[in-house]
Short mmCIF file of C-alpha atoms and ligand atoms in Angstrom, two decimals:
data_model
loop_
_atom_site.label_atom_id
_atom_site.label_comp_id
_atom_site.label_asym_id
_atom_site.label_seq_id
_atom_site.Cartn_x
_atom_site.Cartn_y
_atom_site.Cartn_z
CA MET A 1 4.06 10.04 -28.08
CA SER A 2 3.42 6.25 -27.99
CA SER A 3 6.17 5.26 -30.47
CA LYS A 4 8.67 7.55 -28.94
CA LEU A 5 7.90 6.23 -25.43
CA ILE A 6 7.94 2.43 -26.62
CA GLU A 7 11.51 3.20 -27.99
CA PHE A 8 12.55 4.93 -24.95
CA ILE A 9 11.42 2.09 -22.56
CA ARG A 10 12.88 -0.44 -24.79
CA ASP A 11 16.19 1.29 -24.90
CA MET A 12 16.26 1.60 -21.09
CA TYR A 13 15.48 -1.93 -20.62
CA SER A 14 17.66 -3.12 -23.49
CA THR A 15 15.15 -5.59 -24.89
CA THR A 16 12.88 -6.28 -27.71
CA GLU A 17 11.03 -8.85 -25.64
CA PHE A 18 7.74 -8.14 -23.68
CA ILE A 19 8.32 -5.63 -20.92
CA PRO A 20 6.17 -6.29 -17.79
CA LEU A 21 4.88 -3.44 -15.65
CA HIS A 22 6.73 -4.74 -12.55
CA ALA A 23 8.85 -7.91 -12.35
CA PRO A 24 10.38 -9.16 -9.00
CA SER A 25 14.19 -9.93 -8.86
CA PHE A 26 15.96 -12.53 -6.99
CA SER A 27 19.56 -11.79 -7.44
CA GLY A 28 20.90 -12.07 -3.66
CA ASN A 29 20.39 -14.69 -0.90
CA GLU A 30 16.89 -15.62 -1.91
CA ARG A 31 17.95 -19.09 -3.02
CA LYS A 32 20.15 -19.77 0.04
CA TYR A 33 17.84 -18.69 2.73
CA VAL A 34 14.69 -20.56 1.01
CA VAL A 35 16.85 -23.64 0.79
CA ASP A 36 17.84 -23.33 4.28
CA ALA A 37 14.21 -22.91 5.31
CA ILE A 38 13.37 -26.18 3.48
CA GLU A 39 16.35 -28.11 4.91
CA SER A 40 15.39 -27.08 8.44
CA THR A 41 11.90 -28.55 7.81
CA TYR A 42 10.60 -25.42 9.42
CA VAL A 43 8.59 -24.25 6.14
CA SER A 44 5.38 -23.33 7.90
CA SER A 45 4.16 -21.20 10.77
CA VAL A 46 7.31 -21.59 12.87
CA GLY A 47 10.87 -20.73 12.21
CA LYS A 48 13.70 -18.21 12.55
CA TYR A 49 13.01 -16.29 9.32
CA VAL A 50 9.65 -14.95 10.55
CA ASN A 51 11.20 -13.28 13.59
CA GLU A 52 14.24 -12.09 11.46
CA PHE A 53 12.03 -10.74 8.79
CA GLU A 54 10.04 -8.81 11.35
CA ARG A 55 13.03 -7.37 12.95
CA ARG A 56 14.46 -6.31 9.61
CA ILE A 57 11.32 -4.51 8.72
CA GLU A 58 11.26 -2.86 12.27
CA ALA A 59 14.95 -1.70 11.75
CA TYR A 60 14.39 -0.26 8.34
CA THR A 61 11.03 1.46 8.91
CA GLY A 62 11.56 2.51 12.56
CA ALA A 63 8.18 0.94 13.40
CA GLU A 64 8.08 -0.18 17.21
CA ARG A 65 6.80 -3.58 16.25
CA ALA A 66 6.26 -5.37 12.93
CA VAL A 67 4.15 -8.41 12.61
CA ALA A 68 4.21 -10.54 9.52
CA THR A 69 1.03 -11.85 7.77
CA VAL A 70 0.11 -13.96 4.85
CA ASN A 71 -0.65 -10.89 2.67
CA GLY A 72 -1.25 -7.20 2.73
CA THR A 73 -5.11 -7.51 2.93
CA ALA A 74 -4.76 -9.81 5.94
CA ALA A 75 -2.33 -7.14 7.53
CA LEU A 76 -4.90 -4.38 6.84
CA HIS A 77 -7.82 -6.53 8.18
CA THR A 78 -5.75 -6.95 11.31
CA ALA A 79 -4.80 -3.38 11.51
CA LEU A 80 -8.36 -2.27 11.24
CA TYR A 81 -9.76 -4.86 13.69
CA LEU A 82 -7.00 -3.77 16.40
CA ALA A 83 -7.98 -0.14 15.70
CA GLY A 84 -11.58 -1.04 16.73
CA VAL A 85 -13.44 -1.17 13.52
CA THR A 86 -16.46 -3.21 13.88
CA ARG A 87 -19.76 -4.16 12.29
CA ASN A 88 -21.87 -1.21 10.93
CA ASP A 89 -18.93 1.34 11.42
CA LEU A 90 -17.75 3.60 8.72
CA VAL A 91 -14.37 3.87 7.60
CA ILE A 92 -13.26 6.80 5.42
CA THR A 93 -10.88 6.05 2.61
CA GLN A 94 -10.18 7.06 -1.07
CA ALA A 95 -12.06 5.86 -4.05
CA LEU A 96 -8.67 5.90 -5.84
CA THR A 97 -7.11 2.71 -4.49
CA PHE A 98 -6.64 -1.01 -4.92
CA VAL A 99 -9.89 -2.96 -4.04
CA ALA A 100 -7.98 -4.69 -1.02
CA THR A 101 -8.39 -1.44 0.87
CA CYS A 102 -12.26 -1.57 0.74
CA ASN A 103 -12.35 -5.39 0.94
CA ALA A 104 -10.50 -5.23 4.33
CA ILE A 105 -13.10 -2.72 5.68
CA ALA A 106 -16.09 -4.80 4.39
CA GLN A 107 -14.52 -7.97 5.88
CA LEU A 108 -15.11 -6.39 9.26
CA GLY A 109 -18.72 -5.70 8.57
CA ALA A 110 -17.88 -1.99 8.21
CA LYS A 111 -18.54 0.25 5.22
CA PRO A 112 -16.22 2.38 3.29
CA VAL A 113 -16.99 6.16 2.75
CA PHE A 114 -15.23 7.91 -0.15
CA VAL A 115 -13.30 11.09 0.11
CA ASP A 116 -11.37 12.80 -2.65
CA VAL A 117 -7.61 12.54 -3.24
CA SER A 118 -4.95 15.30 -3.35
CA LYS A 119 -3.43 16.42 -6.60
CA VAL A 120 -0.11 16.65 -4.77
CA SER A 121 0.08 13.00 -3.70
CA LEU A 122 -2.78 11.05 -5.34
CA GLY A 123 -3.60 9.99 -1.72
CA LEU A 124 -6.36 11.10 0.58
CA CYS A 125 -6.64 14.92 0.77
CA PRO A 126 -6.72 16.44 4.11
CA THR A 127 -8.75 19.45 3.01
CA ALA A 128 -11.31 17.27 1.33
CA LEU A 129 -11.49 15.10 4.61
CA GLN A 130 -12.02 18.32 6.82
CA GLU A 131 -14.65 19.51 4.45
CA PHE A 132 -16.66 16.08 4.34
CA LEU A 133 -16.49 15.97 8.13
CA THR A 134 -17.61 19.46 8.57
CA GLU A 135 -20.44 19.06 6.24
CA TYR A 136 -21.74 15.55 7.09
CA ALA A 137 -20.35 14.57 10.69
CA SER A 138 -20.55 15.64 14.16
CA VAL A 139 -18.72 14.39 17.48
CA ASP A 140 -21.22 13.21 20.10
CA LYS A 141 -21.15 13.77 23.88
CA GLU A 142 -19.14 10.36 24.36
CA GLY A 143 -16.57 11.61 21.96
CA ALA A 144 -17.65 9.43 19.09
CA CYS A 145 -17.65 10.86 15.50
CA ARG A 146 -20.79 10.07 13.73
CA LEU A 147 -22.36 10.60 10.40
CA VAL A 148 -25.27 13.09 11.07
CA ALA A 149 -27.78 11.56 8.57
CA THR A 150 -27.58 8.01 9.97
CA ASN A 151 -25.83 8.24 13.34
CA GLU A 152 -23.35 5.66 12.17
CA ARG A 153 -19.98 5.79 13.83
CA ILE A 154 -17.05 7.02 11.79
CA ARG A 155 -14.33 4.84 13.44
CA ALA A 156 -11.26 5.15 11.23
CA VAL A 157 -9.65 7.03 8.21
CA VAL A 158 -7.51 4.97 5.96
CA PRO A 159 -5.13 7.09 3.61
CA MET A 160 -3.29 4.97 1.09
CA HIS A 161 0.22 6.03 -0.31
CA THR A 162 -0.76 5.75 -3.89
CA PHE A 163 2.02 4.22 -6.14
CA GLY A 164 4.48 4.81 -3.18
CA HIS A 165 4.07 8.56 -2.72
CA PRO A 166 3.38 9.64 0.74
CA VAL A 167 0.23 11.36 1.61
CA GLN A 168 0.07 14.55 3.55
CA ILE A 169 0.13 12.74 6.80
CA ASP A 170 0.74 15.48 9.39
CA GLU A 171 -2.54 17.34 8.06
CA LEU A 172 -4.50 14.13 7.96
CA LEU A 173 -3.46 13.35 11.57
CA ASP A 174 -4.66 16.84 12.69
CA VAL A 175 -8.03 16.23 11.22
CA CYS A 176 -8.38 12.91 12.68
CA LYS A 177 -7.48 14.17 16.10
CA ARG A 178 -9.97 16.93 15.92
CA TRP A 179 -12.69 14.54 15.02
CA SER A 180 -11.65 11.66 17.34
CA ILE A 181 -10.95 9.26 14.62
CA GLU A 182 -8.27 6.52 14.28
CA LEU A 183 -5.82 6.79 11.43
CA VAL A 184 -4.68 3.43 9.83
CA GLU A 185 -2.36 3.89 6.96
CA ASP A 186 -2.49 1.64 3.84
CA ALA A 187 1.16 1.48 3.22
CA ALA A 188 0.97 -1.54 0.93
CA GLU A 189 2.75 0.13 -1.91
CA SER A 190 5.21 2.29 0.00
CA LEU A 191 7.92 0.24 1.60
CA GLY A 192 11.04 2.63 1.13
CA SER A 193 9.14 5.85 1.02
CA PHE A 194 9.55 8.53 3.65
CA TYR A 195 7.40 11.45 4.82
CA LYS A 196 9.53 14.16 6.09
CA GLY A 197 12.32 11.73 6.94
CA ARG A 198 10.11 9.23 8.68
CA HIS A 199 8.91 6.06 6.94
CA THR A 200 5.31 5.72 5.77
CA GLY A 201 3.35 3.29 7.99
CA THR A 202 4.77 4.57 11.33
CA HIS A 203 2.70 7.65 11.63
CA GLY A 204 -0.72 5.98 12.30
CA ARG A 205 -1.17 3.82 15.37
CA PHE A 206 -1.50 0.68 12.98
CA SER A 207 -0.66 0.33 9.38
CA ALA A 208 -0.08 -2.23 6.66
CA LEU A 209 2.53 -3.33 4.13
CA SER A 210 2.17 -5.87 1.25
CA PHE A 211 5.03 -8.06 -0.17
CA ASN A 212 2.77 -9.30 -3.10
CA GLY A 213 4.79 -10.35 -6.25
CA ASN A 214 4.44 -6.89 -7.86
CA LYS A 215 5.60 -4.79 -4.80
CA ILE A 216 9.02 -3.40 -4.38
CA ILE A 217 10.12 -6.44 -2.51
CA THR A 218 8.18 -9.65 -2.50
CA THR A 219 7.78 -12.72 -0.30
CA GLY A 220 5.63 -14.50 -2.97
CA GLY A 221 2.61 -13.32 -0.94
CA GLY A 222 2.93 -11.56 2.24
CA GLY A 223 2.25 -8.52 4.52
CA MET A 224 3.07 -6.84 7.66
CA VAL A 225 1.27 -5.06 10.42
CA LEU A 226 3.29 -2.10 11.74
CA CYS A 227 2.36 -0.86 15.20
CA ARG A 228 3.52 2.24 16.97
CA LYS A 229 3.27 0.71 20.39
CA ASP A 230 4.89 -2.44 21.78
CA ALA A 231 1.69 -3.53 23.36
CA ASP A 232 -0.12 -3.09 20.04
CA GLY A 233 2.39 -5.31 18.51
CA LYS A 234 2.04 -7.97 20.95
CA ARG A 235 -1.63 -7.85 20.49
CA ALA A 236 -1.24 -8.09 16.74
CA LYS A 237 1.03 -11.09 17.04
CA HIS A 238 -1.42 -12.81 19.27
CA ILE A 239 -4.54 -12.28 17.12
CA THR A 240 -2.75 -13.22 13.83
CA THR A 241 -1.58 -16.40 15.43
CA THR A 242 -5.08 -17.83 16.31
CA ALA A 243 -4.83 -16.14 19.77
CA LYS A 244 -2.93 -19.18 21.13
CA VAL A 245 -1.76 -18.72 24.60
CA PRO A 246 2.00 -19.79 24.67
CA HIS A 247 2.51 -23.15 26.33
CA GLU A 248 4.67 -26.00 25.88
CA PHE A 249 2.06 -28.56 24.92
CA GLU A 250 -1.53 -27.37 25.70
CA TYR A 251 -3.62 -25.68 23.13
CA PHE A 252 -5.60 -22.89 24.72
CA HIS A 253 -6.96 -19.93 22.80
CA ASP A 254 -8.29 -16.97 24.80
CA GLU A 255 -10.30 -15.18 22.05
CA GLN A 256 -11.31 -15.54 18.49
CA GLY A 257 -8.18 -15.11 16.30
CA PHE A 258 -6.96 -15.09 12.75
CA ASN A 259 -4.65 -17.70 11.14
CA TYR A 260 -2.59 -14.98 9.41
CA ARG A 261 1.02 -15.87 10.13
CA LEU A 262 3.45 -15.51 7.24
CA PRO A 263 5.23 -18.99 6.74
CA ASN A 264 8.73 -19.33 7.39
CA ILE A 265 9.61 -20.14 3.85
CA ASN A 266 8.06 -16.86 2.62
CA SER A 267 9.80 -15.07 5.35
CA ALA A 268 13.17 -16.53 4.31
CA LEU A 269 12.44 -14.83 0.85
CA GLY A 270 11.67 -11.57 2.56
CA CYS A 271 14.90 -11.51 4.61
CA ALA A 272 16.85 -11.95 1.39
CA GLN A 273 14.69 -9.30 -0.36
CA MET A 274 15.30 -6.86 2.47
CA GLU A 275 19.04 -6.96 1.72
CA SER A 276 18.39 -5.47 -1.66
CA LEU A 277 15.58 -2.82 -0.66
CA GLU A 278 17.83 0.02 -0.47
CA ARG A 279 19.27 -0.62 -4.04
CA TYR A 280 15.85 -1.09 -5.54
CA VAL A 281 14.71 2.27 -4.14
CA GLU A 282 17.86 3.94 -5.40
CA LYS A 283 17.23 2.24 -8.95
CA LYS A 284 13.66 3.15 -9.06
CA ARG A 285 14.46 6.82 -8.26
CA VAL A 286 16.96 6.75 -11.11
CA LEU A 287 14.41 5.30 -13.43
CA ALA A 288 11.81 7.94 -12.34
CA ALA A 289 14.27 10.65 -13.03
CA LYS A 290 14.69 9.41 -16.58
CA TYR A 291 11.00 9.29 -17.09
CA GLU A 292 10.63 12.78 -15.85
CA ALA A 293 13.41 14.01 -18.27
CA PHE A 294 11.74 12.17 -21.17
CA PHE A 295 8.33 13.67 -20.52
CA SER A 296 9.53 17.20 -19.70
CA GLY A 297 8.45 19.67 -22.36
CA THR A 298 5.69 17.60 -23.59
CA ASP A 299 1.99 17.85 -22.88
CA PHE A 300 2.24 14.50 -20.85
CA HIS A 301 2.99 15.06 -17.07
CA PHE A 302 5.16 12.60 -15.33
CA PHE A 303 4.02 12.43 -11.60
CA VAL A 304 6.64 13.28 -9.21
CA GLU A 305 7.02 12.84 -5.54
CA PRO A 306 5.44 15.59 -3.23
CA ASP A 307 8.30 18.03 -1.96
CA TYR A 308 7.74 16.90 1.67
CA ALA A 309 8.61 13.21 0.68
CA LYS A 310 11.08 10.79 -0.56
CA SER A 311 9.19 8.28 -2.64
CA ASN A 312 10.14 4.72 -3.54
CA TYR A 313 8.47 5.36 -6.95
CA TRP A 314 6.83 1.93 -6.84
CA LEU A 315 4.68 2.42 -9.82
CA ASN A 316 5.47 5.19 -12.12
CA ALA A 317 2.56 7.22 -13.51
CA VAL A 318 2.01 9.66 -16.20
CA LEU A 319 -0.89 11.82 -16.70
CA THR A 320 -2.03 12.22 -20.35
CA PRO A 321 -3.47 15.42 -21.80
CA ASP A 322 -6.96 13.79 -22.01
CA LYS A 323 -8.88 10.40 -21.93
CA ASP A 324 -8.37 9.90 -25.59
CA ALA A 325 -4.71 10.20 -25.22
CA ARG A 326 -4.75 7.82 -22.26
CA ASP A 327 -6.65 5.09 -24.22
CA ASN A 328 -4.34 5.66 -27.28
CA LEU A 329 -1.27 5.27 -25.26
CA LEU A 330 -2.68 2.07 -23.44
CA LYS A 331 -3.61 0.46 -26.79
CA GLU A 332 -0.29 1.21 -28.43
CA THR A 333 1.94 0.17 -25.81
CA ASN A 334 0.15 -3.03 -24.69
CA GLY A 335 -0.11 -3.92 -28.53
CA GLN A 336 3.58 -3.65 -28.93
CA GLY A 337 4.62 -5.54 -25.79
CA VAL A 338 5.26 -2.73 -23.42
CA MET A 339 2.89 -3.29 -20.45
CA THR A 340 1.01 -0.30 -19.28
CA ARG A 341 -2.24 0.01 -17.39
CA PRO A 342 -4.84 2.57 -16.44
CA VAL A 343 -5.35 3.27 -12.70
CA TRP A 344 -7.91 1.09 -10.84
CA THR A 345 -11.50 1.61 -11.54
CA LEU A 346 -12.59 3.93 -8.77
CA MET A 347 -14.05 2.09 -5.82
CA HIS A 348 -17.56 3.77 -6.02
CA ARG A 349 -17.99 2.35 -9.45
CA LEU A 350 -17.65 -1.19 -8.22
CA PRO A 351 -20.89 -3.07 -7.66
CA MET A 352 -20.33 -3.91 -3.94
CA PHE A 353 -19.24 -0.22 -3.13
CA CYS A 354 -21.42 1.87 -5.54
CA SER A 355 -24.03 2.82 -2.86
CA SER A 356 -21.29 3.89 -0.47
CA VAL A 357 -21.55 7.30 1.13
CA ARG A 358 -19.01 9.68 -0.67
CA GLY A 359 -18.07 13.28 -1.01
CA ASP A 360 -16.79 15.21 -4.04
CA LEU A 361 -14.54 12.93 -6.13
CA SER A 362 -13.60 15.23 -8.89
CA ILE A 363 -9.87 14.82 -8.45
CA SER A 364 -10.20 11.04 -8.22
CA GLU A 365 -12.15 11.14 -11.53
CA TRP A 366 -9.71 13.40 -13.09
CA ALA A 367 -7.00 11.12 -12.11
CA GLU A 368 -8.87 8.19 -13.38
CA ALA A 369 -9.30 9.68 -16.90
CA HIS A 370 -5.72 10.66 -17.23
CA ILE A 371 -3.28 8.16 -15.51
CA VAL A 372 -1.25 5.51 -17.31
CA ASN A 373 1.19 3.39 -15.20
CA ILE A 374 4.43 2.52 -17.01
CA PRO A 375 6.93 -0.01 -16.67
CA SER A 376 8.67 0.21 -13.26
CA SER A 377 10.84 -2.86 -12.59
CA PRO A 378 13.96 -1.57 -10.77
CA VAL A 379 16.27 -4.54 -11.89
CA TRP A 380 15.31 -6.33 -14.87
CA GLU A 381 17.13 -7.44 -18.15
CA GLY A 382 19.42 -4.71 -19.44
CA LEU A 383 18.35 -2.03 -16.86
CA LEU A 384 21.34 -0.46 -15.03
C1 PLP B 401 -3.23 -0.21 -1.85
C2 PLP B 401 -3.15 -1.67 -1.55
N1 PLP B 401 -3.83 -2.00 -0.42
C3 PLP B 401 -3.67 -3.46 -0.10
C4 PLP B 401 -3.02 -4.37 -0.96
C5 PLP B 401 -3.25 -5.72 -0.62
O1 PLP B 401 -2.07 -6.38 -0.47
P1 PLP B 401 -2.06 -7.92 -0.90
O2 PLP B 401 -2.21 -8.17 -2.27
O3 PLP B 401 -0.75 -8.43 -0.36
O4 PLP B 401 -3.08 -8.57 -0.16
C6 PLP B 401 -2.45 -3.82 -2.08
C7 PLP B 401 -1.66 -4.72 -2.95
O5 PLP B 401 -1.79 -5.74 -3.43
C8 PLP B 401 -2.40 -2.57 -2.49
O6 PLP B 401 -1.78 -2.06 -3.66
#
């Protein structure tokens, strides 16, 4: 398999050089807008591109309000903060995620709790969530969901749209409603992905996007808080800009805030990247279809979008027949300059989260043993 796959990928990207997992592309107005930002001298926290980038994300996603932040972790931290997550709370999420999901929870003094993912989406499984809550939680007289063993408050659930594939959001929202828990979407990887026609990150009250260098569009570093309500958006803007009360010259801050505003120079890059987003999604979907055809009829299973979703296929994933095949594929491809990688080490194996409360994680562990992420750049070198 390895040598055939390497040949296939080299052929697709028409190169004998190193092939990265995901390279950014700047073929539109990036230079023009960034130079314009520099020439205006507004490169930092104020400038027209910040507002423009937020409006473009709102228009594309359908979010009521989008607030730009310095990175996706900051966006998630803000989203959780505004959802009311506070010290000693518990926040349920998936063990199969990038560490930033859990770091944002821990930054608030809260603790992550791990529940299994679904084989359909690789994101948080609604059945596993319901079963976990039925076994370990109850809702008290005040309507607060608590872990029975410790009486700790379960404040939020954070599903993550793994590799861009939307989770079963309606079912998750149903469970959260039944148990009085806020749902915050970690949509860092899923800009351009839709659940039943509606953009990911617009189902929960708050959610977070990332524009890190490896994402479908990039601002160098950057993120966005998406809010379903205008009032929440105003609050997100306030809290991410040091909670300064607008005034011509006075500096008054009415609460403790964060300095999370995305600089104008990064936002300029974001405005230009948004002009290419639709094209990137289409190219990624063509690339995924090519991979799917390549792996069909083999004992390697290419992971495809759930039938309720249109995915951005941010990072393509193949499931190998067993762990040896996974290790072999990783070794051979990386050894020959075609970058691949295993999925993240599961969060409950990391030293800072290893004592976290968790349910059964057998699907997450199965996924960890079988997944290999393969090159996914939408526009790179010879790729059409
Ligand atoms: C699932 C997930 N959550 C959060 C983040 C954090 O985003 P950032 O790197 O922009 O802080 C990322 C990406 O990096 C991610 O993949």
